[in-house]
Short mmCIF file of C-alpha atoms in Angstrom, two decimals:
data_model
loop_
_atom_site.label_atom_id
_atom_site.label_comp_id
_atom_site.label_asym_id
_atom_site.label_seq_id
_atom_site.Cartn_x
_atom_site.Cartn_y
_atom_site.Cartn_z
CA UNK A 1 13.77 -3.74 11.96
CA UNK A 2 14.26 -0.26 10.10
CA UNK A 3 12.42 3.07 11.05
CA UNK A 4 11.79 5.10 7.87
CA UNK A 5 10.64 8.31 8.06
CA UNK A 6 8.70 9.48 5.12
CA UNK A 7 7.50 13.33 4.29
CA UNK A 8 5.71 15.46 3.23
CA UNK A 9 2.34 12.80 4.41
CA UNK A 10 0.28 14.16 2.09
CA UNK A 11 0.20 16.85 -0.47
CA UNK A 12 -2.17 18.98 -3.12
CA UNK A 13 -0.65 20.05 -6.22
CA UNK A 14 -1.29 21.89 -9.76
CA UNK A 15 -1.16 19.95 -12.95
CA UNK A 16 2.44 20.51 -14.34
CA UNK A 17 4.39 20.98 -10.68
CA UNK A 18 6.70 18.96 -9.23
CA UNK A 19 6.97 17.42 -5.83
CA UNK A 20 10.18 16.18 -4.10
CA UNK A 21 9.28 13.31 -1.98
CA UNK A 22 11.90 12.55 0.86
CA UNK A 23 12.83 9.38 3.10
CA UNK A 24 15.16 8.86 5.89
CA UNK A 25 16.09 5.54 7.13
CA UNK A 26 17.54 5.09 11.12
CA UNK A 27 20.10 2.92 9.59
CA UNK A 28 22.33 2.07 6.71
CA UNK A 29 21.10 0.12 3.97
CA UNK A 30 21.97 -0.66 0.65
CA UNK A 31 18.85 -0.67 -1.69
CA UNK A 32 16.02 1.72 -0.87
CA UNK A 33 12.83 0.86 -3.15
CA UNK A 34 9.92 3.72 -4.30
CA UNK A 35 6.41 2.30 -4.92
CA UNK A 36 3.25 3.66 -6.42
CA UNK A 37 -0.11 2.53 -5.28
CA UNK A 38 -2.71 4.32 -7.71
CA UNK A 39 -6.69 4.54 -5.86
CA UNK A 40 -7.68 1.30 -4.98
CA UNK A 41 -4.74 -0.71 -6.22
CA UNK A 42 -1.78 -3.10 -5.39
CA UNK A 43 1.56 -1.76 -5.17
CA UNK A 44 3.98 -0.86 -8.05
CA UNK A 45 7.62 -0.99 -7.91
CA UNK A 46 9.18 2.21 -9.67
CA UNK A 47 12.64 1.66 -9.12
CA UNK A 48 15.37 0.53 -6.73
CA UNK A 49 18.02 3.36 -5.87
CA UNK A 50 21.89 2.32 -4.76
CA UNK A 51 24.21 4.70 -3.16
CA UNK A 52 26.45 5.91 -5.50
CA UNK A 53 24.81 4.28 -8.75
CA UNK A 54 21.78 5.40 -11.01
CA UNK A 55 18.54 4.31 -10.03
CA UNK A 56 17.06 1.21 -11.46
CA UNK A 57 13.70 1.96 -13.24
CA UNK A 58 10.94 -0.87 -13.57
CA UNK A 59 9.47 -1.23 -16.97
CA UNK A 60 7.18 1.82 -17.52
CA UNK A 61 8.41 4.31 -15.38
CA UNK A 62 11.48 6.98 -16.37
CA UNK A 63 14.24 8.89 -14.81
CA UNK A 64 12.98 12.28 -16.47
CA UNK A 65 9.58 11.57 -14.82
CA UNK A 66 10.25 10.32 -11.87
CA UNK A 67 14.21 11.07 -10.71
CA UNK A 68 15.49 9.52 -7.46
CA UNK A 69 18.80 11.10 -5.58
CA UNK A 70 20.37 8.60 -2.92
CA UNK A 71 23.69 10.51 -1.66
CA UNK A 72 24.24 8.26 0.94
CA UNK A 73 23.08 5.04 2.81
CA UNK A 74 20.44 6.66 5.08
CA UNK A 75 18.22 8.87 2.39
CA UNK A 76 17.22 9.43 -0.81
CA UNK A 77 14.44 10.94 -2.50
CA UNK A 78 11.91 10.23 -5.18
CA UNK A 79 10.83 13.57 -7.27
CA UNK A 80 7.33 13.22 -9.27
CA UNK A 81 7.56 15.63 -12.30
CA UNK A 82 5.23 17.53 -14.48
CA UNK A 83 2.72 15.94 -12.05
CA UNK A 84 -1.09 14.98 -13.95
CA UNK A 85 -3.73 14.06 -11.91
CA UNK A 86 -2.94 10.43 -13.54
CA UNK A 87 0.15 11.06 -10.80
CA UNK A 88 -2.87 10.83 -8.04
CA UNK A 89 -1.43 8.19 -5.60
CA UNK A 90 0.04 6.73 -2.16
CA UNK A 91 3.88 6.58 -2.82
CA UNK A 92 5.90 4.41 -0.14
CA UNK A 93 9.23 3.98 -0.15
CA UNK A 94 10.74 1.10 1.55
CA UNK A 95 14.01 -0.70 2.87
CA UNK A 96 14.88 -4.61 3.08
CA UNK A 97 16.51 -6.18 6.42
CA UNK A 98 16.57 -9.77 6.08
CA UNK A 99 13.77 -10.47 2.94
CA UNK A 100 11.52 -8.25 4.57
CA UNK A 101 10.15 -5.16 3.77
CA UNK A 102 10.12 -2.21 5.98
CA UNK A 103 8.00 1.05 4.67
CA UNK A 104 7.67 4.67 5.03
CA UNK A 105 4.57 5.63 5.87
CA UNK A 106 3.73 6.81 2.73
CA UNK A 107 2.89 10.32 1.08
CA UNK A 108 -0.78 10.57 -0.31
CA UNK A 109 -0.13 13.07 -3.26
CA UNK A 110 -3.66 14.39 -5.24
CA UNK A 111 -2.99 16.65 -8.56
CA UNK A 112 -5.25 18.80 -9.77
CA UNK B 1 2.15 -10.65 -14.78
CA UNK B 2 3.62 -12.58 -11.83
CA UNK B 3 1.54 -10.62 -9.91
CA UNK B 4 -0.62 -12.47 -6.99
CA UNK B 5 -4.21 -12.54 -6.73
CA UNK B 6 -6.07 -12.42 -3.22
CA UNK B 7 -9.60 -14.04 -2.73
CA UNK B 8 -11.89 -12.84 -1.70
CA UNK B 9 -11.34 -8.74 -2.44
CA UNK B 10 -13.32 -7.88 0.85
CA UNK B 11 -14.26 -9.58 3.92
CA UNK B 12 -16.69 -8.46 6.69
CA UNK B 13 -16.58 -10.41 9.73
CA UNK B 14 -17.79 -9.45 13.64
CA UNK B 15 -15.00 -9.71 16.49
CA UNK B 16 -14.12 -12.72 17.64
CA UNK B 17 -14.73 -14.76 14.33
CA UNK B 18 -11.68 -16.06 12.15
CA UNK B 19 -10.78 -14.44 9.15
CA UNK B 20 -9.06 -16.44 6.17
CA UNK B 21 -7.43 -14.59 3.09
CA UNK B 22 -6.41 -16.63 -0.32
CA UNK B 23 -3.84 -16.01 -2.17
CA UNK B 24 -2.57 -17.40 -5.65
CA UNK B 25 0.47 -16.67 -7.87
CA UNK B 26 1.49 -17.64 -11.54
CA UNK B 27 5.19 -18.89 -11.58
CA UNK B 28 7.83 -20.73 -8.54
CA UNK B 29 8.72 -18.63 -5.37
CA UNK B 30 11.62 -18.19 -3.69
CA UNK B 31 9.07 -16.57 -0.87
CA UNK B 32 5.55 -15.26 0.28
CA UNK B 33 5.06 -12.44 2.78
CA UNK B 34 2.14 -11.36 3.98
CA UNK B 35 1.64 -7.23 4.68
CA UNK B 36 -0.61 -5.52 6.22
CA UNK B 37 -1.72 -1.87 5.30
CA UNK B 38 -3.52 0.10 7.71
CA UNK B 39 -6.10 3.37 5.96
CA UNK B 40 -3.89 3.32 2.78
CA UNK B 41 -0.74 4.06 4.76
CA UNK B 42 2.79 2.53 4.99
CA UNK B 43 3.11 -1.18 5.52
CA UNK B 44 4.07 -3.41 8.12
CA UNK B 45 5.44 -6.66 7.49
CA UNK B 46 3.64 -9.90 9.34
CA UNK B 47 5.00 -13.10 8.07
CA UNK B 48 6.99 -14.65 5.50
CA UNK B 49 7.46 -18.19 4.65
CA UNK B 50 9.87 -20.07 2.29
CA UNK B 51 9.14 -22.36 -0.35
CA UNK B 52 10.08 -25.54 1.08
CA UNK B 53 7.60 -24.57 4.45
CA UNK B 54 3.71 -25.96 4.34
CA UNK B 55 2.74 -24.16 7.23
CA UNK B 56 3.47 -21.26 9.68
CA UNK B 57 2.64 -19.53 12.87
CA UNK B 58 2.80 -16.04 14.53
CA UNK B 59 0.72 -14.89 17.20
CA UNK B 60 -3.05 -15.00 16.15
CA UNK B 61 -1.81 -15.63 12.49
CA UNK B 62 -1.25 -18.71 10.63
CA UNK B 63 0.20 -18.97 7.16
CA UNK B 64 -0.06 -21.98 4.60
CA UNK B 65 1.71 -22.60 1.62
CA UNK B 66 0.61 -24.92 -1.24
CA UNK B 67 3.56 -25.19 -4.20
CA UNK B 68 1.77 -27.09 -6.40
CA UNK B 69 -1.27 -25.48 -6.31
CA UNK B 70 0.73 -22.09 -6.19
CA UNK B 71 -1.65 -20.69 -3.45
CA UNK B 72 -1.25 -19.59 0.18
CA UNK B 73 -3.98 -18.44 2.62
CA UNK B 74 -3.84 -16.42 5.92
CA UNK B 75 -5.61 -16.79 8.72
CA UNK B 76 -6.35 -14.54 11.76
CA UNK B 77 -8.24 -16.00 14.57
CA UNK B 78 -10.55 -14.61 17.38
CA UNK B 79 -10.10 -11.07 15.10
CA UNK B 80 -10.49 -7.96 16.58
CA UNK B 81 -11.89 -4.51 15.46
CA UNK B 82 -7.89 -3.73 14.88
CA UNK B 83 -7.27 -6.20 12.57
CA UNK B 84 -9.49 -3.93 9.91
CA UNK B 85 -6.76 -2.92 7.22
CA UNK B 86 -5.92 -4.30 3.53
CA UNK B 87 -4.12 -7.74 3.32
CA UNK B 88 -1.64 -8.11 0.71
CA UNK B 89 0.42 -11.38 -0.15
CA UNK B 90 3.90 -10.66 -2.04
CA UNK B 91 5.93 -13.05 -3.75
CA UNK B 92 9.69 -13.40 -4.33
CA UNK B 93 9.89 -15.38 -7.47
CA UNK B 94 12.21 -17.94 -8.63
CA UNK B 95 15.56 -15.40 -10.41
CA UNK B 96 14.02 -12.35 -9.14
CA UNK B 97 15.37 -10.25 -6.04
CA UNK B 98 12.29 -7.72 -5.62
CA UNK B 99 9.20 -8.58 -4.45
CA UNK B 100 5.35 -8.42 -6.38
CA UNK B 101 2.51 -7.67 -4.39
CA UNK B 102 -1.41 -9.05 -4.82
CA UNK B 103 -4.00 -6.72 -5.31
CA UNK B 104 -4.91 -7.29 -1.48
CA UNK B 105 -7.87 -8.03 1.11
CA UNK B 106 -9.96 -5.94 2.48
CA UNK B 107 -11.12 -6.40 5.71
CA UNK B 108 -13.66 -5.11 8.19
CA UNK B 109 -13.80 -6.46 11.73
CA UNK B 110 -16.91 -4.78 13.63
CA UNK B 111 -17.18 -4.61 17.06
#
């Protein structure tokens, strides 16, 4: 299994601020994943970040929105820009050992 | 959308009874996990099982999957007031690497 530690847990921001999202895995991995789960709702792949490579965005979600870092195997970070309160969600990053999914334990962000 | 669907969206059940969760996809899997997802938190991974497996145990769980219907269903017996969380079923599908989660099950075990 993988231990991924996940901060800040939960956050308020303004309309039009940005918030830096970070995770930290106990061990190396190659593919770290960032999901959105809007109020209510399923969860929504945003993109899959390598070491050493640009992130991987899903369809509908952009780098200048929603940049990831991953500078090495054990952490990267998801930054949610010119937040709206559309940006109002749970967002979980996770790892994979074996076809399973290990996850943070998520960071509740509200915009207002 | 290869997305999953769960039936039914919430589920209310006293201790002790079983609980069963439904879940149907659109196109071939590689996979289906089931997840669990406690107060809108991280979550934790309870079963997965391949394509070419009808049927599958862990603990209090059990798993089924149906290919030609394209459906799966989980079941917890004798639940307990712990068991309350979402349910979600996610699907590894046939060419794809990453996996697409159901809109989920809520359920509430009372004591």
């Amino acid at each position: 299994s993988a231990v991924i530690s996940q901060k800040p847990s939960r956050d308020i921001c303004q309309r039009g601020t940005s918030l830096t999202i970070q995770c930290q895995v106990d061990s190396q991995v190659t593919m770290m994943f960032w999901y959105r789960q809007q109020p209510g709702q399923s969860l929504t792949l945003i993109a899959t970040a390598n070491q050493g490579s640009e992130a991987t965005y899903e369809s509908g979600f952009v780098i200048d929105k929603f940049p990831i870092s991953r500078p090495n195997l054990t952490f990267s970070t998801l930054t949610v820009s010119n937040m709206s309160p559309e940006d109002s969600s749970i967002y979980l990053c996770s790892v994979e050992l074996r076809e399973k999914l290990f996850f943070g334990s998520g960071t509740q962000l509200s915009v207002l | 959308s290869q997305q999953g669907e769960e039936d039914p969206q919430a589920l209310s059940i006293q201790e002790g009874e079983n609980a069963t969760m439904n879940c149907s996809y659109k196109t071939s899997i590689n996979n289906l996990q089931w997840y669990r997802q406690n107060s809108g938190r991280g979550l934790v991974h309870l079963i997965l099982i391949r394509s070419n497996e009808r049927e599958k145990h862990s603990g209090r769980l059990r798993v089924t999957l149906d290919t030609s219907k394209k459906s799966s269903s989980l079941l917890i017996t004798a639940s307990r007031a712990a068991d309350t969380a979402s349910y979600f079923c996610a699907t590894v599908h046939s060419g794809y690497s990453t996996l697409t989660f159901g809109k989920g099950t809520m359920l509430l075990v009372s004591p």
